[in-house]
Amino acid sequence: MNPELRVWHPFTQEALDPAPIRVTKAEGVYLYTDEGRRLIDGISSWWVNLHGHGHPAIVSAIAAQAAKVDHVLLAGFTHDAVEELRECLRKILPASLSDIFFSDDGSTAVEVALKMAVQYWQNIGRPAKRGIVALDHAYHGDTVGAMSVGATSAFSDPFRNFLFPVHRVHSAYCYRCPVGKARATCSIDCVDKLRRLLEEKHGEIAAVIVERSCRRRCMIVHPVEFLQRVRRLCTEHGVLLIADEVLTGFGRCGKMFACSLAGVEPDLMCLSKGLTGGVLRWAPRSALRRFTTRSSAGTAPALSITAFLHGNPSPPQLRSRAAGFSNASLFSTASTDRRDSSHTACRDQRAPGRRRRPIDRHHGRNRAPRGRPGLCIRAST
């Protein structure tokens, strides 16, 4: 007789953790358990659900697409679902992001962004530019490349010898400033380490990867001036900027994307989590126009392959595309700016004397694995 096949739950140590909660129904913001309890999904199932569970528009779109065409590969094929979604995302994404590449999850979105950045420089005859710069305290996912650009921790320690080296610079951790300054009087001095690194080694560096909110064990929300300075330095020294918007994209910061708050446009943007409204796994990422143009321009050595050879059968799952299209359409009927204003009003009405928790309050295992990803890339200027 075969032994029992057990589910291996993520981020769980069976000998220490309580038994998982069995959910029998999800609707709106609520999860219903087999014990008759109603729970608020306070972390929106690892920060992927935007419009509530079982939103009728998204559910109907998935059912209609499954009845029409359930799945077809995107290599050498296309279909109405992906074209409709492309048109819808064009209205949402920054205008400078001209191409989109589809894959499967947020961690993979980061992997693809790193590969694209390195291959871009190789394609234009500058193969020495292959180094990556990452921030202290960063979290970009749990695959090998994403762990490499993330901060070292107990999560990545078992694989330390498996990761590739990166240049590490300060994040804007204002609550515990890495250079000992106070936010009220500093001039974003924490970016100086990046400035010195790029001045010295820009000829060896392909890209800098940043998050608007670093989150290995806590939430570190960078000032907009930090992102603006990083963008400026990357432009001055000819280095690509990768913005990981897997957590922050699709309205979670009030604007549609966190980069919009700082008024910056990255060269590559990784998206995920909220892309399908949190209903299905899906990963679109896009490519720079200058990358796609020069990948076939014959600038690389003769007989070399300059096309971006990455893909798998999952990305073109049409049900995910239908969910993504419906999700993006819902944003056209609801203003994220209005939602941000409502949040600010609620925050300002909090009870007098109530203390706000410090920005680096730790939350144990409430980390996010990578969700529904995408990667967008900037057009040449």
PDB file of C-alpha atoms in Angstrom, residues 69-316:
ATOM      1  CA  VAL A  69     -10.061  28.576 -26.062  1.00  0.00           C
ATOM      2  CA  ASP A  70      -8.531  27.266 -22.839  1.00  0.00           C
ATOM      3  CA  HIS A  71      -4.814  27.279 -23.655  1.00  0.00           C
ATOM      4  CA  VAL A  72      -2.422  27.701 -26.560  1.00  0.00           C
ATOM      5  CA  LEU A  73       1.303  28.416 -26.569  1.00  0.00           C
ATOM      6  CA  LEU A  74       2.448  31.941 -27.358  1.00  0.00           C
ATOM      7  CA  ALA A  75       5.624  30.955 -29.237  1.00  0.00           C
ATOM      8  CA  GLY A  76       4.662  31.353 -32.882  1.00  0.00           C
ATOM      9  CA  PHE A  77       0.973  31.879 -32.028  1.00  0.00           C
ATOM     10  CA  THR A  78      -1.225  34.693 -30.799  1.00  0.00           C
ATOM     11  CA  HIS A  79      -4.895  35.027 -29.845  1.00  0.00           C
ATOM     12  CA  ASP A  80      -7.580  37.562 -29.055  1.00  0.00           C
ATOM     13  CA  ALA A  81      -7.156  37.326 -25.289  1.00  0.00           C
ATOM     14  CA  VAL A  82      -3.526  38.416 -25.237  1.00  0.00           C
ATOM     15  CA  GLU A  83      -4.138  41.168 -27.820  1.00  0.00           C
ATOM     16  CA  GLU A  84      -7.073  42.553 -25.838  1.00  0.00           C
ATOM     17  CA  LEU A  85      -5.014  42.515 -22.685  1.00  0.00           C
ATOM     18  CA  ARG A  86      -2.109  44.219 -24.440  1.00  0.00           C
ATOM     19  CA  GLU A  87      -4.414  47.041 -25.536  1.00  0.00           C
ATOM     20  CA  CYS A  88      -5.842  47.382 -22.037  1.00  0.00           C
ATOM     21  CA  LEU A  89      -2.423  47.430 -20.362  1.00  0.00           C
ATOM     22  CA  ARG A  90      -1.246  50.045 -22.838  1.00  0.00           C
ATOM     23  CA  LYS A  91      -3.686  52.456 -21.189  1.00  0.00           C
ATOM     24  CA  ILE A  92      -2.266  51.719 -17.744  1.00  0.00           C
ATOM     25  CA  LEU A  93       1.482  51.290 -18.228  1.00  0.00           C
ATOM     26  CA  PRO A  94       3.857  54.258 -18.586  1.00  0.00           C
ATOM     27  CA  ALA A  95       4.086  55.330 -22.221  1.00  0.00           C
ATOM     28  CA  SER A  96       7.841  54.653 -22.357  1.00  0.00           C
ATOM     29  CA  LEU A  97       7.271  50.927 -21.732  1.00  0.00           C
ATOM     30  CA  SER A  98       6.738  49.707 -25.243  1.00  0.00           C
ATOM     31  CA  ASP A  99       6.918  45.889 -25.167  1.00  0.00           C
ATOM     32  CA  ILE A 100       5.617  43.197 -22.843  1.00  0.00           C
ATOM     33  CA  PHE A 101       6.925  39.679 -22.285  1.00  0.00           C
ATOM     34  CA  PHE A 102       4.783  37.019 -20.606  1.00  0.00           C
ATOM     35  CA  SER A 103       5.948  34.420 -18.114  1.00  0.00           C
ATOM     36  CA  ASP A 104       4.631  32.819 -14.946  1.00  0.00           C
ATOM     37  CA  ASP A 105       5.304  34.504 -11.571  1.00  0.00           C
ATOM     38  CA  GLY A 106       6.909  37.486  -9.869  1.00  0.00           C
ATOM     39  CA  SER A 107      10.145  35.740  -8.993  1.00  0.00           C
ATOM     40  CA  THR A 108      10.474  34.693 -12.609  1.00  0.00           C
ATOM     41  CA  ALA A 109       9.715  38.263 -13.692  1.00  0.00           C
ATOM     42  CA  VAL A 110      12.824  39.308 -11.790  1.00  0.00           C
ATOM     43  CA  GLU A 111      14.846  36.478 -13.327  1.00  0.00           C
ATOM     44  CA  VAL A 112      13.807  37.542 -16.831  1.00  0.00           C
ATOM     45  CA  ALA A 113      14.590  41.209 -16.123  1.00  0.00           C
ATOM     46  CA  LEU A 114      18.099  40.281 -15.006  1.00  0.00           C
ATOM     47  CA  LYS A 115      18.637  38.101 -18.089  1.00  0.00           C
ATOM     48  CA  MET A 116      17.314  40.783 -20.421  1.00  0.00           C
ATOM     49  CA  ALA A 117      19.551  43.433 -18.882  1.00  0.00           C
ATOM     50  CA  VAL A 118      22.674  41.315 -19.271  1.00  0.00           C
ATOM     51  CA  GLN A 119      21.814  40.165 -22.786  1.00  0.00           C
ATOM     52  CA  TYR A 120      21.036  43.719 -23.900  1.00  0.00           C
ATOM     53  CA  TRP A 121      24.616  44.802 -23.289  1.00  0.00           C
ATOM     54  CA  GLN A 122      25.965  41.642 -24.875  1.00  0.00           C
ATOM     55  CA  ASN A 123      23.848  42.213 -27.980  1.00  0.00           C
ATOM     56  CA  ILE A 124      25.239  45.715 -28.527  1.00  0.00           C
ATOM     57  CA  GLY A 125      28.842  44.553 -28.148  1.00  0.00           C
ATOM     58  CA  ARG A 126      29.491  45.398 -24.479  1.00  0.00           C
ATOM     59  CA  PRO A 127      29.633  41.968 -22.788  1.00  0.00           C
ATOM     60  CA  ALA A 128      31.729  43.277 -19.884  1.00  0.00           C
ATOM     61  CA  LYS A 129      28.593  44.997 -18.509  1.00  0.00           C
ATOM     62  CA  ARG A 130      27.131  42.007 -16.691  1.00  0.00           C
ATOM     63  CA  GLY A 131      27.218  43.013 -13.015  1.00  0.00           C
ATOM     64  CA  ILE A 132      24.033  43.632 -11.011  1.00  0.00           C
ATOM     65  CA  VAL A 133      23.549  46.143  -8.192  1.00  0.00           C
ATOM     66  CA  ALA A 134      20.978  45.349  -5.478  1.00  0.00           C
ATOM     67  CA  LEU A 135      19.828  47.031  -2.277  1.00  0.00           C
ATOM     68  CA  ASP A 136      20.363  46.048   1.344  1.00  0.00           C
ATOM     69  CA  HIS A 137      17.256  44.467   2.931  1.00  0.00           C
ATOM     70  CA  ALA A 138      15.783  43.650  -0.486  1.00  0.00           C
ATOM     71  CA  TYR A 139      13.431  40.785  -1.259  1.00  0.00           C
ATOM     72  CA  HIS A 140      12.749  39.806  -4.864  1.00  0.00           C
ATOM     73  CA  GLY A 141      11.618  36.186  -4.643  1.00  0.00           C
ATOM     74  CA  ASP A 142      12.748  32.661  -3.864  1.00  0.00           C
ATOM     75  CA  THR A 143      14.215  31.397  -7.125  1.00  0.00           C
ATOM     76  CA  VAL A 144      18.010  31.392  -7.458  1.00  0.00           C
ATOM     77  CA  GLY A 145      18.419  34.662  -9.341  1.00  0.00           C
ATOM     78  CA  ALA A 146      15.829  36.456  -7.217  1.00  0.00           C
ATOM     79  CA  MET A 147      17.505  35.244  -4.027  1.00  0.00           C
ATOM     80  CA  SER A 148      20.858  36.428  -5.376  1.00  0.00           C
ATOM     81  CA  VAL A 149      19.640  40.021  -5.626  1.00  0.00           C
ATOM     82  CA  GLY A 150      17.722  39.733  -2.344  1.00  0.00           C
ATOM     83  CA  ALA A 151      19.215  40.228   1.101  1.00  0.00           C
ATOM     84  CA  THR A 152      20.935  37.304   2.789  1.00  0.00           C
ATOM     85  CA  SER A 153      18.825  35.728   5.522  1.00  0.00           C
ATOM     86  CA  ALA A 154      17.768  32.422   7.000  1.00  0.00           C
ATOM     87  CA  PHE A 155      15.649  31.925   3.888  1.00  0.00           C
ATOM     88  CA  SER A 156      18.630  31.996   1.538  1.00  0.00           C
ATOM     89  CA  ASP A 157      21.441  30.783   3.831  1.00  0.00           C
ATOM     90  CA  PRO A 158      21.131  27.087   2.832  1.00  0.00           C
ATOM     91  CA  PHE A 159      21.764  28.141  -0.779  1.00  0.00           C
ATOM     92  CA  ARG A 160      24.507  30.713  -0.209  1.00  0.00           C
ATOM     93  CA  ASN A 161      27.048  28.853  -2.352  1.00  0.00           C
ATOM     94  CA  PHE A 162      24.437  28.482  -5.084  1.00  0.00           C
ATOM     95  CA  LEU A 163      23.814  32.221  -5.609  1.00  0.00           C
ATOM     96  CA  PHE A 164      25.659  34.584  -7.948  1.00  0.00           C
ATOM     97  CA  PRO A 165      27.510  37.624  -6.531  1.00  0.00           C
ATOM     98  CA  VAL A 166      26.041  41.125  -6.770  1.00  0.00           C
ATOM     99  CA  HIS A 167      27.146  44.608  -5.772  1.00  0.00           C
ATOM    100  CA  ARG A 168      25.257  45.608  -2.612  1.00  0.00           C
ATOM    101  CA  VAL A 169      24.407  49.237  -1.763  1.00  0.00           C
ATOM    102  CA  HIS A 170      22.348  51.008   0.893  1.00  0.00           C
ATOM    103  CA  SER A 171      18.582  51.143   0.807  1.00  0.00           C
ATOM    104  CA  ALA A 172      16.857  54.249   2.140  1.00  0.00           C
ATOM    105  CA  TYR A 173      16.145  52.758   5.577  1.00  0.00           C
ATOM    106  CA  CYS A 174      15.229  56.065   7.194  1.00  0.00           C
ATOM    107  CA  TYR A 175      14.112  54.575  10.512  1.00  0.00           C
ATOM    108  CA  ARG A 176      17.586  53.107  10.988  1.00  0.00           C
ATOM    109  CA  CYS A 177      19.654  55.191   8.619  1.00  0.00           C
ATOM    110  CA  PRO A 178      22.687  53.278   7.264  1.00  0.00           C
ATOM    111  CA  VAL A 179      24.791  56.477   7.318  1.00  0.00           C
ATOM    112  CA  GLY A 180      23.548  57.831  10.667  1.00  0.00           C
ATOM    113  CA  LYS A 181      21.492  60.757   9.363  1.00  0.00           C
ATOM    114  CA  ALA A 182      18.022  62.022  10.305  1.00  0.00           C
ATOM    115  CA  ARG A 183      15.441  62.081   7.531  1.00  0.00           C
ATOM    116  CA  ALA A 184      14.325  65.637   8.317  1.00  0.00           C
ATOM    117  CA  THR A 185      17.775  67.056   7.597  1.00  0.00           C
ATOM    118  CA  CYS A 186      19.467  64.569   5.251  1.00  0.00           C
ATOM    119  CA  SER A 187      20.005  64.932   1.521  1.00  0.00           C
ATOM    120  CA  ILE A 188      19.434  61.242   0.731  1.00  0.00           C
ATOM    121  CA  ASP A 189      23.084  60.629   1.650  1.00  0.00           C
ATOM    122  CA  CYS A 190      22.475  56.856   1.597  1.00  0.00           C
ATOM    123  CA  VAL A 191      22.629  56.966  -2.217  1.00  0.00           C
ATOM    124  CA  ASP A 192      26.295  58.030  -2.153  1.00  0.00           C
ATOM    125  CA  LYS A 193      27.486  54.428  -2.001  1.00  0.00           C
ATOM    126  CA  LEU A 194      25.676  53.747  -5.276  1.00  0.00           C
ATOM    127  CA  ARG A 195      27.102  56.940  -6.781  1.00  0.00           C
ATOM    128  CA  ARG A 196      30.673  55.939  -5.943  1.00  0.00           C
ATOM    129  CA  LEU A 197      30.130  52.413  -7.247  1.00  0.00           C
ATOM    130  CA  LEU A 198      28.727  53.588 -10.582  1.00  0.00           C
ATOM    131  CA  GLU A 199      31.451  56.190 -11.007  1.00  0.00           C
ATOM    132  CA  GLU A 200      34.089  53.498 -10.549  1.00  0.00           C
ATOM    133  CA  LYS A 201      32.536  50.435 -12.204  1.00  0.00           C
ATOM    134  CA  HIS A 202      29.789  51.560 -14.570  1.00  0.00           C
ATOM    135  CA  GLY A 203      31.621  49.829 -17.404  1.00  0.00           C
ATOM    136  CA  GLU A 204      31.064  46.492 -15.633  1.00  0.00           C
ATOM    137  CA  ILE A 205      27.474  46.977 -14.430  1.00  0.00           C
ATOM    138  CA  ALA A 206      24.396  46.007 -16.453  1.00  0.00           C
ATOM    139  CA  ALA A 207      21.597  47.118 -14.132  1.00  0.00           C
ATOM    140  CA  VAL A 208      20.454  48.335 -10.744  1.00  0.00           C
ATOM    141  CA  ILE A 209      17.361  46.621  -9.298  1.00  0.00           C
ATOM    142  CA  VAL A 210      15.189  48.456  -6.770  1.00  0.00           C
ATOM    143  CA  GLU A 211      11.912  48.088  -4.949  1.00  0.00           C
ATOM    144  CA  ARG A 212       9.740  50.981  -3.798  1.00  0.00           C
ATOM    145  CA  SER A 213       9.287  48.983  -0.613  1.00  0.00           C
ATOM    146  CA  CYS A 214      11.997  46.579   0.574  1.00  0.00           C
ATOM    147  CA  ARG A 215      10.542  43.724   2.605  1.00  0.00           C
ATOM    148  CA  ARG A 216      12.816  40.940   3.780  1.00  0.00           C
ATOM    149  CA  ARG A 217      11.632  41.070   7.404  1.00  0.00           C
ATOM    150  CA  CYS A 218       9.910  44.429   7.484  1.00  0.00           C
ATOM    151  CA  MET A 219       8.548  47.164   5.251  1.00  0.00           C
ATOM    152  CA  ILE A 220      11.001  49.892   4.254  1.00  0.00           C
ATOM    153  CA  VAL A 221       9.272  52.506   2.141  1.00  0.00           C
ATOM    154  CA  HIS A 222      11.837  54.537   0.238  1.00  0.00           C
ATOM    155  CA  PRO A 223      11.409  58.304  -0.056  1.00  0.00           C
ATOM    156  CA  VAL A 224      10.566  59.393  -3.592  1.00  0.00           C
ATOM    157  CA  GLU A 225      13.809  61.397  -3.643  1.00  0.00           C
ATOM    158  CA  PHE A 226      15.778  58.165  -3.267  1.00  0.00           C
ATOM    159  CA  LEU A 227      14.204  56.643  -6.366  1.00  0.00           C
ATOM    160  CA  GLN A 228      14.694  59.886  -8.266  1.00  0.00           C
ATOM    161  CA  ARG A 229      18.395  59.948  -7.396  1.00  0.00           C
ATOM    162  CA  VAL A 230      18.842  56.290  -8.375  1.00  0.00           C
ATOM    163  CA  ARG A 231      17.152  56.949 -11.733  1.00  0.00           C
ATOM    164  CA  ARG A 232      19.386  59.961 -12.346  1.00  0.00           C
ATOM    165  CA  LEU A 233      22.570  58.056 -11.507  1.00  0.00           C
ATOM    166  CA  CYS A 234      21.621  55.144 -13.770  1.00  0.00           C
ATOM    167  CA  THR A 235      20.992  57.542 -16.643  1.00  0.00           C
ATOM    168  CA  GLU A 236      24.246  59.443 -16.090  1.00  0.00           C
ATOM    169  CA  HIS A 237      26.351  56.277 -16.031  1.00  0.00           C
ATOM    170  CA  GLY A 238      24.614  54.250 -18.730  1.00  0.00           C
ATOM    171  CA  VAL A 239      23.160  51.562 -16.451  1.00  0.00           C
ATOM    172  CA  LEU A 240      19.691  50.034 -16.773  1.00  0.00           C
ATOM    173  CA  LEU A 241      17.175  50.508 -13.946  1.00  0.00           C
ATOM    174  CA  ILE A 242      14.944  47.560 -13.037  1.00  0.00           C
ATOM    175  CA  ALA A 243      11.889  48.421 -10.912  1.00  0.00           C
ATOM    176  CA  ASP A 244      10.391  45.463  -9.040  1.00  0.00           C
ATOM    177  CA  GLU A 245       6.709  46.452  -8.776  1.00  0.00           C
ATOM    178  CA  VAL A 246       5.463  42.950  -8.009  1.00  0.00           C
ATOM    179  CA  LEU A 247       4.177  44.030  -4.596  1.00  0.00           C
ATOM    180  CA  THR A 248       3.455  47.691  -5.254  1.00  0.00           C
ATOM    181  CA  GLY A 249       1.922  47.638  -8.732  1.00  0.00           C
ATOM    182  CA  PHE A 250      -1.761  47.971  -9.611  1.00  0.00           C
ATOM    183  CA  GLY A 251      -2.792  50.622  -7.153  1.00  0.00           C
ATOM    184  CA  ARG A 252      -1.339  49.375  -3.884  1.00  0.00           C
ATOM    185  CA  CYS A 253       0.481  52.662  -3.272  1.00  0.00           C
ATOM    186  CA  GLY A 254      -2.397  54.901  -4.302  1.00  0.00           C
ATOM    187  CA  LYS A 255      -1.049  55.471  -7.795  1.00  0.00           C
ATOM    188  CA  MET A 256      -1.184  52.687 -10.367  1.00  0.00           C
ATOM    189  CA  PHE A 257       2.553  52.065  -9.942  1.00  0.00           C
ATOM    190  CA  ALA A 258       4.935  53.104  -7.178  1.00  0.00           C
ATOM    191  CA  CYS A 259       7.338  54.641  -9.700  1.00  0.00           C
ATOM    192  CA  SER A 260       4.572  57.097 -10.572  1.00  0.00           C
ATOM    193  CA  LEU A 261       4.767  58.535  -7.055  1.00  0.00           C
ATOM    194  CA  ALA A 262       8.395  59.488  -7.701  1.00  0.00           C
ATOM    195  CA  GLY A 263       7.802  60.537 -11.286  1.00  0.00           C
ATOM    196  CA  VAL A 264      10.432  58.112 -12.592  1.00  0.00           C
ATOM    197  CA  GLU A 265      10.276  55.597 -15.415  1.00  0.00           C
ATOM    198  CA  PRO A 266      12.434  52.465 -15.200  1.00  0.00           C
ATOM    199  CA  ASP A 267      14.034  50.610 -18.087  1.00  0.00           C
ATOM    200  CA  LEU A 268      12.449  47.362 -16.965  1.00  0.00           C
ATOM    201  CA  MET A 269       9.422  46.948 -14.722  1.00  0.00           C
ATOM    202  CA  CYS A 270       8.487  43.668 -13.036  1.00  0.00           C
ATOM    203  CA  LEU A 271       4.778  43.201 -12.349  1.00  0.00           C
ATOM    204  CA  SER A 272       2.758  40.470 -10.672  1.00  0.00           C
ATOM    205  CA  LYS A 273       0.379  39.670  -7.825  1.00  0.00           C
ATOM    206  CA  GLY A 274      -2.546  41.957  -8.634  1.00  0.00           C
ATOM    207  CA  LEU A 275      -2.337  41.423 -12.368  1.00  0.00           C
ATOM    208  CA  THR A 276      -5.287  39.001 -12.561  1.00  0.00           C
ATOM    209  CA  GLY A 277      -6.972  40.461  -9.500  1.00  0.00           C
ATOM    210  CA  GLY A 278      -5.365  37.646  -7.513  1.00  0.00           C
ATOM    211  CA  VAL A 279      -7.473  34.929  -9.119  1.00  0.00           C
ATOM    212  CA  LEU A 280      -5.037  33.049 -11.372  1.00  0.00           C
ATOM    213  CA  ARG A 281      -1.297  32.710 -11.713  1.00  0.00           C
ATOM    214  CA  TRP A 282       0.102  34.824 -14.509  1.00  0.00           C
ATOM    215  CA  ALA A 283       3.262  36.683 -15.425  1.00  0.00           C
ATOM    216  CA  PRO A 284       3.556  39.352 -18.058  1.00  0.00           C
ATOM    217  CA  ARG A 285       6.812  41.188 -18.383  1.00  0.00           C
ATOM    218  CA  SER A 286       7.851  43.475 -21.164  1.00  0.00           C
ATOM    219  CA  ALA A 287      11.029  44.341 -23.010  1.00  0.00           C
ATOM    220  CA  LEU A 288      12.702  47.591 -23.910  1.00  0.00           C
ATOM    221  CA  ARG A 289      12.125  48.749 -27.437  1.00  0.00           C
ATOM    222  CA  ARG A 290      15.862  49.346 -27.709  1.00  0.00           C
ATOM    223  CA  PHE A 291      16.463  45.793 -26.513  1.00  0.00           C
ATOM    224  CA  THR A 292      14.075  44.181 -28.980  1.00  0.00           C
ATOM    225  CA  THR A 293      15.313  46.338 -31.835  1.00  0.00           C
ATOM    226  CA  ARG A 294      18.974  45.632 -31.286  1.00  0.00           C
ATOM    227  CA  SER A 295      18.495  41.955 -30.525  1.00  0.00           C
ATOM    228  CA  SER A 296      18.209  41.383 -34.261  1.00  0.00           C
ATOM    229  CA  ALA A 297      20.299  44.251 -35.577  1.00  0.00           C
ATOM    230  CA  GLY A 298      23.401  42.215 -36.285  1.00  0.00           C
ATOM    231  CA  THR A 299      25.572  44.055 -33.770  1.00  0.00           C
ATOM    232  CA  ALA A 300      26.599  40.863 -31.968  1.00  0.00           C
ATOM    233  CA  PRO A 301      29.381  38.575 -33.243  1.00  0.00           C
ATOM    234  CA  ALA A 302      28.639  36.589 -36.389  1.00  0.00           C
ATOM    235  CA  LEU A 303      26.659  33.359 -35.930  1.00  0.00           C
ATOM    236  CA  SER A 304      25.656  34.315 -32.358  1.00  0.00           C
ATOM    237  CA  ILE A 305      22.022  34.169 -31.234  1.00  0.00           C
ATOM    238  CA  THR A 306      20.687  37.578 -30.234  1.00  0.00           C
ATOM    239  CA  ALA A 307      17.014  36.687 -29.751  1.00  0.00           C
ATOM    240  CA  PHE A 308      15.800  36.425 -26.148  1.00  0.00           C
ATOM    241  CA  LEU A 309      15.416  32.664 -25.740  1.00  0.00           C
ATOM    242  CA  HIS A 310      13.205  32.339 -22.700  1.00  0.00           C
ATOM    243  CA  GLY A 311       9.710  30.921 -22.298  1.00  0.00           C
ATOM    244  CA  ASN A 312       7.568  28.027 -21.101  1.00  0.00           C
ATOM    245  CA  PRO A 313       4.135  26.565 -21.886  1.00  0.00           C
ATOM    246  CA  SER A 314       2.340  28.323 -19.017  1.00  0.00           C
ATOM    247  CA  PRO A 315       2.510  32.027 -19.905  1.00  0.00           C
ATOM    248  CA  PRO A 316      -0.136  32.038 -22.612  1.00  0.00           C
TER     249      PRO A 316
END
